[in-house]
CSV table of N, CA and C in Angstrom, one decimal:
chain,number,residue,atom,x,y,z
A,1,UNK,N,0.9,-1.2,0.0
A,1,UNK,CA,0.0,-0.1,0.0
A,1,UNK,C,0.9,1.3,0.0
A,2,UNK,N,2.0,1.2,-0.7
A,2,UNK,CA,2.8,2.3,-0.8
A,2,UNK,C,3.7,2.7,0.5
A,3,UNK,N,3.8,1.7,1.4
A,3,UNK,CA,4.4,2.0,2.6
A,3,UNK,C,5.9,1.5,2.4
A,4,UNK,N,7.0,2.3,2.6
A,4,UNK,CA,8.3,2.0,2.6
A,4,UNK,C,8.9,1.8,3.9
A,5,UNK,N,9.6,0.7,4.1
A,5,UNK,CA,10.3,0.4,5.4
A,5,UNK,C,11.4,1.5,5.5
A,6,UNK,N,11.6,1.8,6.9
A,6,UNK,CA,12.7,2.8,7.1
A,6,UNK,C,14.1,2.1,6.9
A,7,UNK,N,15.1,2.9,6.5
A,7,UNK,CA,16.4,2.4,6.2
A,7,UNK,C,17.2,2.0,7.5
A,8,UNK,N,16.9,2.7,8.5
A,8,UNK,CA,17.5,2.4,9.8
A,8,UNK,C,16.7,1.5,10.7
A,9,UNK,N,17.1,1.3,12.0
A,9,UNK,CA,16.4,0.5,12.8
A,9,UNK,C,14.9,1.0,13.1
A,10,UNK,N,14.0,0.1,13.4
A,10,UNK,CA,12.8,0.5,13.8
A,10,UNK,C,12.9,1.4,15.1
A,11,UNK,N,12.1,2.5,15.2
A,11,UNK,CA,12.1,3.4,16.3
A,11,UNK,C,11.6,2.7,17.6
A,12,UNK,N,10.7,1.7,17.4
A,12,UNK,CA,10.3,1.0,18.7
A,12,UNK,C,11.2,-0.2,19.0
A,13,UNK,N,12.3,-0.4,18.2
A,13,UNK,CA,13.2,-1.4,18.6
A,13,UNK,C,12.8,-2.9,18.1
A,14,UNK,N,11.8,-2.9,17.1
A,14,UNK,CA,11.4,-4.2,16.7
A,14,UNK,C,12.6,-4.9,15.9
A,15,UNK,N,12.6,-6.2,15.9
A,15,UNK,CA,13.6,-6.9,15.1
A,15,UNK,C,13.6,-6.6,13.6
A,16,UNK,N,14.7,-6.8,13.0
A,16,UNK,CA,14.8,-6.6,11.6
A,16,UNK,C,15.2,-8.0,11.0
A,17,UNK,N,14.7,-8.4,9.9
A,17,UNK,CA,14.9,-9.7,9.3
A,17,UNK,C,15.7,-9.6,7.9
A,18,UNK,N,16.5,-10.4,7.6
A,18,UNK,CA,17.1,-10.4,6.3
A,18,UNK,C,16.3,-11.3,5.3
A,19,UNK,N,15.1,-11.7,5.7
A,19,UNK,CA,14.3,-12.6,4.8
A,19,UNK,C,14.0,-11.9,3.5
A,20,UNK,N,14.0,-12.7,2.5
A,20,UNK,CA,13.7,-12.3,1.2
A,20,UNK,C,12.2,-11.8,1.1
A,21,UNK,N,11.9,-11.0,0.1
A,21,UNK,CA,10.6,-10.5,-0.1
A,21,UNK,C,9.7,-11.6,-0.3
A,22,UNK,N,8.5,-11.5,0.3
A,22,UNK,CA,7.5,-12.6,0.2
A,22,UNK,C,7.0,-12.7,-1.2
A,23,UNK,N,7.0,-13.8,-1.8
A,23,UNK,CA,6.4,-14.0,-3.2
A,23,UNK,C,5.3,-15.0,-3.3
A,24,UNK,N,4.8,-15.5,-2.1
A,24,UNK,CA,3.6,-16.5,-2.1
A,24,UNK,C,2.3,-15.7,-2.3
A,25,UNK,N,1.3,-16.6,-2.3
A,25,UNK,CA,0.0,-16.0,-2.5
A,25,UNK,C,-0.4,-15.3,-1.2
A,26,UNK,N,-1.5,-14.7,-1.3
A,26,UNK,CA,-1.9,-13.9,0.0
A,26,UNK,C,-3.2,-14.5,0.5
A,27,UNK,N,-3.1,-15.8,0.8
A,27,UNK,CA,-4.1,-16.6,1.3
A,27,UNK,C,-3.5,-17.3,2.6
A,28,UNK,N,-4.1,-17.0,3.7
A,28,UNK,CA,-3.6,-17.6,4.9
A,28,UNK,C,-4.2,-19.0,5.0
A,29,UNK,N,-3.3,-20.0,5.3
A,29,UNK,CA,-3.8,-21.4,5.3
A,29,UNK,C,-2.9,-22.1,6.3
A,30,UNK,N,-3.5,-23.2,7.0
A,30,UNK,CA,-2.7,-23.9,8.0
A,30,UNK,C,-1.5,-24.6,7.2
A,31,UNK,N,-0.4,-24.8,8.0
A,31,UNK,CA,0.7,-25.3,7.3
A,31,UNK,C,1.3,-24.6,6.1
A,32,UNK,N,1.0,-23.4,6.0
A,32,UNK,CA,1.5,-22.5,4.9
A,32,UNK,C,2.2,-21.3,5.6
A,33,UNK,N,3.0,-20.6,4.8
A,33,UNK,CA,3.6,-19.5,5.2
A,33,UNK,C,2.6,-18.2,5.4
A,34,UNK,N,2.7,-17.6,6.5
A,34,UNK,CA,1.8,-16.4,6.7
A,34,UNK,C,2.1,-15.4,5.7
A,35,UNK,N,1.2,-14.9,5.0
A,35,UNK,CA,1.4,-13.8,3.9
A,35,UNK,C,2.0,-12.5,4.7
A,36,UNK,N,3.0,-12.0,4.0
A,36,UNK,CA,3.6,-10.8,4.6
A,36,UNK,C,2.8,-9.5,4.4
A,37,UNK,N,3.1,-8.5,5.0
A,37,UNK,CA,2.4,-7.2,4.9
A,37,UNK,C,3.2,-6.1,5.7
A,38,UNK,N,3.0,-4.8,5.4
A,38,UNK,CA,3.6,-3.9,6.1
A,38,UNK,C,2.5,-3.0,6.7
A,39,UNK,N,2.7,-2.6,8.0
A,39,UNK,CA,1.7,-1.9,8.7
A,39,UNK,C,2.3,-0.7,9.5
A,40,UNK,N,1.6,0.2,9.9
A,40,UNK,CA,2.0,1.4,10.7
A,40,UNK,C,1.9,0.9,12.3
A,41,UNK,N,3.1,1.1,13.0
A,41,UNK,CA,3.0,0.8,14.4
A,41,UNK,C,2.7,2.0,15.2
A,42,UNK,N,2.8,1.7,16.6
A,42,UNK,CA,2.4,2.8,17.6
A,42,UNK,C,3.4,4.0,17.5
A,43,UNK,N,4.5,3.9,16.9
A,43,UNK,CA,5.4,5.0,16.6
A,43,UNK,C,5.1,5.7,15.4
A,44,UNK,N,4.2,5.3,14.5
A,44,UNK,CA,3.8,5.9,13.3
A,44,UNK,C,4.8,5.5,12.3
A,45,UNK,N,5.5,4.3,12.4
A,45,UNK,CA,6.4,3.9,11.5
A,45,UNK,C,6.0,2.6,10.7
A,46,UNK,N,6.2,2.5,9.4
A,46,UNK,CA,6.1,1.2,8.8
A,46,UNK,C,6.8,0.1,9.3
A,47,UNK,N,6.1,-1.1,9.5
A,47,UNK,CA,6.8,-2.2,10.0
A,47,UNK,C,6.5,-3.5,9.2
A,48,UNK,N,7.4,-4.4,8.8
A,48,UNK,CA,7.1,-5.6,8.1
A,48,UNK,C,6.8,-6.7,9.1
A,49,UNK,N,5.7,-7.4,8.7
A,49,UNK,CA,5.3,-8.5,9.5
A,49,UNK,C,6.3,-9.6,9.5
A,50,UNK,N,7.0,-10.0,8.4
A,50,UNK,CA,7.9,-11.0,8.4
A,50,UNK,C,9.3,-10.8,9.2
A,51,UNK,N,9.4,-9.5,9.7
A,51,UNK,CA,10.5,-9.2,10.5
A,51,UNK,C,10.4,-9.8,11.9
A,52,UNK,N,9.3,-10.4,12.2
A,52,UNK,CA,9.1,-11.0,13.5
A,52,UNK,C,9.3,-12.6,13.4
A,53,UNK,N,9.9,-13.1,12.3
A,53,UNK,CA,10.2,-14.5,12.2
A,53,UNK,C,11.1,-14.9,13.3
A,54,UNK,N,11.3,-16.2,13.4
A,54,UNK,CA,12.3,-16.9,14.3
A,54,UNK,C,11.8,-16.9,15.7
A,55,UNK,N,10.5,-16.7,16.0
A,55,UNK,CA,9.9,-16.8,17.3
A,55,UNK,C,8.4,-17.1,17.0
A,56,UNK,N,7.7,-17.7,18.0
A,56,UNK,CA,6.3,-17.9,17.9
A,56,UNK,C,5.6,-16.6,17.8
A,57,UNK,N,4.6,-16.5,17.0
A,57,UNK,CA,3.8,-15.2,16.9
A,57,UNK,C,2.4,-15.6,17.2
A,58,UNK,N,1.8,-14.6,18.0
A,58,UNK,CA,0.3,-14.6,18.2
A,58,UNK,C,-0.2,-13.3,17.5
A,59,UNK,N,-0.9,-13.6,16.5
A,59,UNK,CA,-1.5,-12.3,15.8
A,59,UNK,C,-2.9,-12.2,16.2
A,60,UNK,N,-3.3,-11.0,16.7
A,60,UNK,CA,-4.6,-10.8,17.2
A,60,UNK,C,-5.3,-9.8,16.3
A,61,UNK,N,-6.6,-10.0,16.0
A,61,UNK,CA,-7.4,-9.1,15.3
A,61,UNK,C,-8.3,-8.4,16.4
A,62,UNK,N,-8.0,-7.1,16.7
A,62,UNK,CA,-8.6,-6.5,17.7
A,62,UNK,C,-9.2,-5.1,17.3
A,63,UNK,N,-10.1,-4.6,18.2
A,63,UNK,CA,-10.7,-3.2,18.0
A,63,UNK,C,-10.7,-2.6,19.3
A,64,UNK,N,-10.4,-1.2,19.3
A,64,UNK,CA,-10.3,-0.5,20.5
A,64,UNK,C,-11.5,-0.5,21.4
A,65,UNK,N,-12.7,-0.8,20.8
A,65,UNK,CA,-13.9,-0.8,21.6
A,65,UNK,C,-14.5,-2.1,21.9
A,66,UNK,N,-13.6,-3.1,21.6
A,66,UNK,CA,-14.1,-4.6,21.7
A,66,UNK,C,-13.9,-5.1,23.2
A,67,UNK,N,-14.8,-5.4,24.0
A,67,UNK,CA,-14.6,-5.8,25.4
A,67,UNK,C,-13.8,-7.0,25.5
A,68,UNK,N,-14.0,-8.0,24.6
A,68,UNK,CA,-13.1,-9.3,24.7
A,68,UNK,C,-11.7,-9.0,24.3
A,69,UNK,N,-11.5,-8.0,23.4
A,69,UNK,CA,-10.1,-7.5,23.0
A,69,UNK,C,-9.5,-6.9,24.2
A,70,UNK,N,-10.1,-6.2,25.0
A,70,UNK,CA,-9.6,-5.6,26.2
A,70,UNK,C,-9.2,-6.7,27.2
A,71,UNK,N,-10.0,-7.7,27.4
A,71,UNK,CA,-9.7,-8.8,28.2
A,71,UNK,C,-8.4,-9.5,27.8
A,72,UNK,N,-8.3,-9.7,26.5
A,72,UNK,CA,-7.1,-10.3,25.9
A,72,UNK,C,-5.9,-9.5,26.2
A,73,UNK,N,-5.9,-8.2,26.1
A,73,UNK,CA,-4.8,-7.3,26.3
A,73,UNK,C,-4.4,-7.3,27.8
A,74,UNK,N,-5.4,-7.4,28.7
A,74,UNK,CA,-5.1,-7.4,30.2
A,74,UNK,C,-4.2,-8.5,30.5
A,75,UNK,N,-4.3,-9.7,29.9
A,75,UNK,CA,-3.5,-10.8,30.3
A,75,UNK,C,-2.3,-11.0,29.4
A,76,UNK,N,-2.1,-10.3,28.4
A,76,UNK,CA,-1.1,-10.4,27.4
A,76,UNK,C,0.4,-10.5,28.0
A,77,UNK,N,0.6,-9.5,28.8
A,77,UNK,CA,2.0,-9.4,29.4
A,77,UNK,C,2.3,-10.6,30.2
A,78,UNK,N,1.4,-11.3,31.1
A,78,UNK,CA,1.6,-12.3,31.8
A,78,UNK,C,1.9,-13.6,30.9
A,79,UNK,N,1.1,-13.7,29.8
A,79,UNK,CA,1.2,-14.8,28.9
A,79,UNK,C,2.7,-14.7,28.3
A,80,UNK,N,3.1,-13.6,27.9
A,80,UNK,CA,4.5,-13.5,27.2
A,80,UNK,C,5.5,-13.9,28.3
A,81,UNK,N,5.5,-13.3,29.4
A,81,UNK,CA,6.4,-13.5,30.5
A,81,UNK,C,6.5,-15.0,30.9
A,82,UNK,N,5.4,-15.7,30.9
A,82,UNK,CA,5.3,-17.1,31.2
A,82,UNK,C,6.1,-17.9,30.3
A,83,UNK,N,5.9,-17.8,28.9
A,83,UNK,CA,6.6,-18.5,28.0
A,83,UNK,C,8.1,-18.1,27.8
A,84,UNK,N,8.3,-16.8,27.9
A,84,UNK,CA,9.7,-16.4,27.8
A,84,UNK,C,10.6,-16.8,29.0
A,85,UNK,N,10.0,-16.9,30.2
A,85,UNK,CA,10.7,-17.4,31.5
A,85,UNK,C,11.2,-18.8,31.3
A,86,UNK,N,10.5,-19.6,30.4
A,86,UNK,CA,10.8,-21.0,30.0
A,86,UNK,C,11.7,-21.1,28.8
A,87,UNK,N,12.1,-20.0,28.4
A,87,UNK,CA,13.0,-19.9,27.1
A,87,UNK,C,12.2,-20.1,25.8
A,88,UNK,N,11.0,-19.9,25.8
A,88,UNK,CA,10.1,-20.0,24.5
A,88,UNK,C,10.1,-18.6,23.9
A,89,UNK,N,10.6,-18.4,22.8
A,89,UNK,CA,10.5,-17.0,22.2
A,89,UNK,C,9.2,-16.9,21.6
A,90,UNK,N,8.5,-15.8,22.0
A,90,UNK,CA,7.2,-15.5,21.6
A,90,UNK,C,7.0,-14.0,21.4
A,91,UNK,N,6.1,-13.6,20.5
A,91,UNK,CA,5.8,-12.2,20.3
A,91,UNK,C,4.3,-12.2,20.0
A,92,UNK,N,3.5,-11.2,20.6
A,92,UNK,CA,2.2,-10.9,20.3
A,92,UNK,C,2.2,-9.7,19.3
A,93,UNK,N,1.3,-9.8,18.4
A,93,UNK,CA,1.3,-8.7,17.4
A,93,UNK,C,-0.3,-8.4,17.3
A,94,UNK,N,-0.6,-7.1,17.7
A,94,UNK,CA,-2.0,-6.9,17.7
A,94,UNK,C,-2.4,-5.9,16.4
A,95,UNK,N,-3.3,-6.5,15.5
A,95,UNK,CA,-3.7,-5.8,14.4
A,95,UNK,C,-5.0,-5.0,14.7
A,96,UNK,N,-4.9,-3.7,14.9
A,96,UNK,CA,-6.0,-3.0,15.5
A,96,UNK,C,-6.8,-2.2,14.6
A,97,UNK,N,-8.2,-2.3,14.8
A,97,UNK,CA,-9.1,-1.5,14.1
A,97,UNK,C,-9.6,-0.4,15.0
A,98,UNK,N,-10.1,0.7,14.5
A,98,UNK,CA,-10.4,1.8,15.4
A,98,UNK,C,-11.7,1.5,16.2
A,99,UNK,N,-12.7,0.8,15.6
A,99,UNK,CA,-13.9,0.5,16.3
A,99,UNK,C,-14.6,-0.7,15.6
A,100,UNK,N,-15.5,-1.3,16.3
A,100,UNK,CA,-16.2,-2.5,15.8
A,100,UNK,C,-17.1,-2.0,14.7
A,101,UNK,N,-17.5,-0.7,14.7
A,101,UNK,CA,-18.4,-0.2,13.6
A,101,UNK,C,-17.6,0.3,12.4
A,102,UNK,N,-16.3,0.3,12.5
A,102,UNK,CA,-15.4,0.9,11.4
A,102,UNK,C,-14.1,0.0,11.4
A,103,UNK,N,-14.4,-1.2,11.2
A,103,UNK,CA,-13.2,-2.2,11.2
A,103,UNK,C,-12.2,-2.0,10.0
A,104,UNK,N,-12.6,-1.3,9.0
A,104,UNK,CA,-11.6,-0.9,7.9
A,104,UNK,C,-11.1,0.4,8.0
A,105,UNK,N,-11.4,1.2,9.0
A,105,UNK,CA,-10.9,2.5,9.2
A,105,UNK,C,-9.4,2.5,9.8
A,106,UNK,N,-8.8,3.5,9.7
A,106,UNK,CA,-7.4,3.7,10.2
A,106,UNK,C,-7.3,4.1,11.6
A,107,UNK,N,-6.7,3.3,12.4
A,107,UNK,CA,-6.5,3.6,13.8
A,107,UNK,C,-5.3,4.5,13.9
A,108,UNK,N,-5.4,5.6,14.6
A,108,UNK,CA,-4.3,6.7,14.7
A,108,UNK,C,-3.2,6.0,15.5
A,109,UNK,N,-1.9,6.3,15.2
A,109,UNK,CA,-0.8,5.9,15.9
A,109,UNK,C,-1.0,6.3,17.4
A,110,UNK,N,-1.5,7.4,17.7
A,110,UNK,CA,-1.7,7.9,19.1
A,110,UNK,C,-2.6,6.8,19.8
A,111,UNK,N,-3.6,6.4,19.2
A,111,UNK,CA,-4.5,5.4,19.9
A,111,UNK,C,-3.9,4.1,20.0
A,112,UNK,N,-3.0,3.7,19.1
A,112,UNK,CA,-2.2,2.4,19.2
A,112,UNK,C,-1.2,2.6,20.5
A,113,UNK,N,-0.6,3.7,20.5
A,113,UNK,CA,0.3,4.0,21.6
A,113,UNK,C,-0.4,4.0,22.9
A,114,UNK,N,-1.5,4.6,23.0
A,114,UNK,CA,-2.3,4.6,24.2
A,114,UNK,C,-2.7,3.2,24.7
A,115,UNK,N,-3.1,2.3,23.7
A,115,UNK,CA,-3.5,0.9,24.0
A,115,UNK,C,-2.3,0.2,24.6
A,116,UNK,N,-1.1,0.5,24.0
A,116,UNK,CA,0.1,-0.2,24.5
A,116,UNK,C,0.4,0.3,26.0
A,117,UNK,N,0.2,1.7,26.2
A,117,UNK,CA,0.6,2.2,27.5
A,117,UNK,C,-0.5,1.8,28.6
A,118,UNK,N,-1.7,1.7,28.2
A,118,UNK,CA,-2.8,1.4,29.2
A,118,UNK,C,-2.6,-0.1,29.7
A,119,UNK,N,-2.3,-1.0,28.7
A,119,UNK,CA,-2.1,-2.4,29.1
A,119,UNK,C,-0.6,-2.8,29.4
A,120,UNK,N,0.3,-1.8,29.3
A,120,UNK,CA,1.7,-2.0,29.7
A,120,UNK,C,2.3,-3.2,28.6
A,121,UNK,N,1.9,-2.9,27.4
A,121,UNK,CA,2.4,-3.9,26.3
A,121,UNK,C,3.6,-3.3,25.7
A,122,UNK,N,4.6,-4.2,25.4
A,122,UNK,CA,5.8,-3.9,24.8
A,122,UNK,C,6.0,-4.6,23.4
A,123,UNK,N,4.8,-5.0,22.9
A,123,UNK,CA,4.8,-5.8,21.7
A,123,UNK,C,4.1,-4.8,20.6
A,124,UNK,N,4.3,-5.1,19.4
A,124,UNK,CA,3.7,-4.2,18.3
A,124,UNK,C,2.2,-4.2,18.4
A,125,UNK,N,1.7,-3.0,18.3
A,125,UNK,CA,0.3,-2.8,18.1
A,125,UNK,C,0.2,-2.0,16.8
A,126,UNK,N,-0.4,-2.7,15.8
A,126,UNK,CA,-0.3,-2.2,14.4
A,126,UNK,C,-1.6,-1.8,13.8
A,127,UNK,N,-1.6,-0.7,13.0
A,127,UNK,CA,-2.7,-0.2,12.3
A,127,UNK,C,-3.1,-1.2,11.3
A,128,UNK,N,-4.3,-1.9,11.5
A,128,UNK,CA,-4.7,-2.9,10.5
A,128,UNK,C,-5.6,-2.2,9.4
A,129,UNK,N,-5.3,-2.5,8.3
A,129,UNK,CA,-6.0,-1.9,7.1
A,129,UNK,C,-6.8,-3.0,6.3
A,130,UNK,N,-7.4,-4.0,7.1
A,130,UNK,CA,-8.2,-5.0,6.5
A,130,UNK,C,-7.4,-6.3,6.3
A,131,UNK,N,-6.2,-6.3,6.6
A,131,UNK,CA,-5.4,-7.6,6.5
A,131,UNK,C,-5.9,-8.6,7.4
A,132,UNK,N,-6.1,-8.4,8.7
A,132,UNK,CA,-6.6,-9.4,9.6
A,132,UNK,C,-8.0,-9.8,9.3
A,133,UNK,N,-8.8,-8.9,8.9
A,133,UNK,CA,-10.2,-9.3,8.6
A,133,UNK,C,-10.3,-10.3,7.5
A,134,UNK,N,-9.6,-10.0,6.4
A,134,UNK,CA,-9.6,-11.0,5.3
A,134,UNK,C,-8.8,-12.2,5.5
A,135,UNK,N,-7.5,-12.0,6.0
A,135,UNK,CA,-6.6,-13.2,6.2
A,135,UNK,C,-7.2,-14.2,7.2
A,136,UNK,N,-7.6,-13.7,8.4
A,136,UNK,CA,-8.0,-14.5,9.5
A,136,UNK,C,-9.4,-15.0,9.2
A,137,UNK,N,-10.3,-14.3,8.5
A,137,UNK,CA,-11.6,-14.7,8.2
A,137,UNK,C,-11.5,-15.9,7.2
A,138,UNK,N,-10.6,-15.9,6.3
A,138,UNK,CA,-10.4,-16.8,5.2
A,138,UNK,C,-9.9,-18.2,6.0
A,139,UNK,N,-9.2,-18.0,7.0
A,139,UNK,CA,-8.7,-19.2,7.8
A,139,UNK,C,-9.7,-19.8,8.6
A,140,UNK,N,-10.5,-19.0,9.4
A,140,UNK,CA,-11.5,-19.4,10.3
A,140,UNK,C,-12.9,-19.7,9.6
A,141,UNK,N,-13.1,-19.1,8.5
A,141,UNK,CA,-14.4,-19.2,7.9
A,141,UNK,C,-15.4,-18.3,8.4
A,142,UNK,N,-15.0,-17.4,9.4
A,142,UNK,CA,-15.9,-16.4,9.9
A,142,UNK,C,-15.3,-15.0,9.8
A,143,UNK,N,-15.9,-14.2,9.1
A,143,UNK,CA,-15.3,-12.8,8.9
A,143,UNK,C,-15.9,-11.8,10.0
A,144,UNK,N,-15.2,-11.0,10.6
A,144,UNK,CA,-15.6,-10.0,11.4
A,144,UNK,C,-15.9,-10.3,12.9
A,145,UNK,N,-15.3,-11.4,13.4
A,145,UNK,CA,-15.5,-11.7,14.8
A,145,UNK,C,-14.3,-11.2,15.5
A,146,UNK,N,-14.6,-10.5,16.6
A,146,UNK,CA,-13.4,-9.9,17.4
A,146,UNK,C,-13.5,-10.4,18.8
A,147,UNK,N,-12.4,-10.7,19.3
A,147,UNK,CA,-11.0,-10.9,18.7
A,147,UNK,C,-11.0,-12.3,17.9
A,148,UNK,N,-10.3,-12.3,16.9
A,148,UNK,CA,-9.8,-13.6,16.2
A,148,UNK,C,-8.3,-13.6,16.3
A,149,UNK,N,-7.7,-14.8,16.5
A,149,UNK,CA,-6.2,-14.8,16.6
A,149,UNK,C,-5.7,-16.1,15.8
A,150,UNK,N,-4.4,-16.0,15.4
A,150,UNK,CA,-3.9,-17.1,14.7
A,150,UNK,C,-2.4,-17.2,15.4
A,151,UNK,N,-2.0,-18.5,15.4
A,151,UNK,CA,-0.6,-18.8,15.9
A,151,UNK,C,0.3,-19.2,14.7
A,152,UNK,N,1.4,-18.7,14.8
A,152,UNK,CA,2.4,-18.9,13.7
A,152,UNK,C,3.8,-19.4,14.3
A,153,UNK,N,4.4,-20.4,13.7
A,153,UNK,CA,5.6,-20.9,14.3
A,153,UNK,C,6.8,-20.1,13.8
A,154,UNK,N,8.0,-20.4,14.5
A,154,UNK,CA,9.1,-19.6,14.0
A,154,UNK,C,9.6,-19.5,12.6
A,155,UNK,N,9.1,-20.5,11.8
A,155,UNK,CA,9.4,-20.5,10.4
A,155,UNK,C,8.2,-19.8,9.6
A,156,UNK,N,7.4,-19.1,10.4
A,156,UNK,CA,6.2,-18.3,9.8
A,156,UNK,C,5.1,-19.2,9.2
A,157,UNK,N,5.0,-20.5,9.7
A,157,UNK,CA,3.9,-21.4,9.3
A,157,UNK,C,2.8,-21.2,10.2
A,158,UNK,N,1.5,-21.1,9.7
A,158,UNK,CA,0.4,-20.9,10.5
A,158,UNK,C,0.0,-22.3,11.0
A,159,UNK,N,-0.3,-22.4,12.3
A,159,UNK,CA,-0.6,-23.8,12.8
A,159,UNK,C,-1.8,-23.8,13.8
A,160,UNK,N,-2.4,-22.7,14.1
A,160,UNK,CA,-3.6,-22.7,14.9
A,160,UNK,C,-4.3,-21.4,14.7
A,161,UNK,N,-5.6,-21.4,15.1
A,161,UNK,CA,-6.5,-20.2,15.0
A,161,UNK,C,-7.7,-20.3,15.9
A,162,UNK,N,-8.2,-19.2,16.3
A,162,UNK,CA,-9.4,-19.3,17.1
A,162,UNK,C,-10.2,-17.9,17.1
A,163,UNK,N,-11.4,-18.0,17.5
A,163,UNK,CA,-12.3,-16.9,17.5
A,163,UNK,C,-12.7,-16.7,19.0
A,164,UNK,N,-12.7,-15.3,19.4
A,164,UNK,CA,-13.2,-15.1,20.8
A,164,UNK,C,-11.9,-15.2,21.8
A,165,UNK,N,-12.2,-15.0,23.0
A,165,UNK,CA,-11.1,-15.1,24.0
A,165,UNK,C,-11.7,-15.5,25.3
A,166,UNK,N,-11.1,-16.6,25.9
A,166,UNK,CA,-11.5,-17.0,27.2
A,166,UNK,C,-10.3,-16.8,28.2
A,167,UNK,N,-9.2,-17.3,27.7
A,167,UNK,CA,-7.9,-17.1,28.6
A,167,UNK,C,-6.8,-17.4,27.6
A,168,UNK,N,-5.6,-17.0,28.1
A,168,UNK,CA,-4.4,-17.2,27.4
A,168,UNK,C,-3.8,-18.7,27.5
A,169,UNK,N,-4.5,-19.3,28.4
A,169,UNK,CA,-4.0,-20.7,28.7
A,169,UNK,C,-4.0,-21.7,27.5
A,170,UNK,N,-5.1,-21.7,26.7
A,170,UNK,CA,-5.3,-22.4,25.6
A,170,UNK,C,-4.1,-22.1,24.5
A,171,UNK,N,-3.8,-20.9,24.3
A,171,UNK,CA,-2.8,-20.4,23.4
A,171,UNK,C,-1.4,-20.9,23.9
A,172,UNK,N,-1.2,-20.7,25.2
A,172,UNK,CA,0.1,-21.1,25.6
A,172,UNK,C,0.2,-22.7,25.5
A,173,UNK,N,-0.8,-23.4,25.7
A,173,UNK,CA,-0.7,-25.0,25.6
A,173,UNK,C,-0.5,-25.3,24.1
A,174,UNK,N,-1.0,-24.6,23.2
A,174,UNK,CA,-0.8,-24.9,21.8
A,174,UNK,C,0.6,-24.5,21.4
A,175,UNK,N,1.2,-23.5,21.9
A,175,UNK,CA,2.6,-23.1,21.6
A,175,UNK,C,3.5,-24.1,22.2
A,176,UNK,N,3.4,-24.5,23.4
A,176,UNK,CA,4.2,-25.4,24.2
A,176,UNK,C,4.2,-26.8,23.5
């Protein structure tokens, strides 16, 4: 969408990858490589999704006014800490819509930053421009349910997904 990655390091300190440009199709499927994309982060900077390879990824489709998304964010830090304390490299990436009534709208970087600060999150909160809606919906068969999440292994292979949120325990079990 016309976003160019910065030449220098990401302002938020996200990892950079030397992975080649993604040439696959843009259909998310189990046991297939997660389609790459570039998003705006909470610093207002373009960020490449595939730069987060080499660790487990939890990609979450969220909206600022989604009660279940808030519950998910409240426990996110403890989930990350639990896995990392056992040596499991994991990153959560939130793909954020501004509201449930405007899921294709652009969430302002200031709102992304506020979400990170309110929930004390140190992971990427990214401006979703429809990627999660289409990619996750194609995987789960249900479009527009918030939150929806997918799990991706360190080689960027999609291996699990879910709709809604009860607790982080089920996701942690699937990763372990």
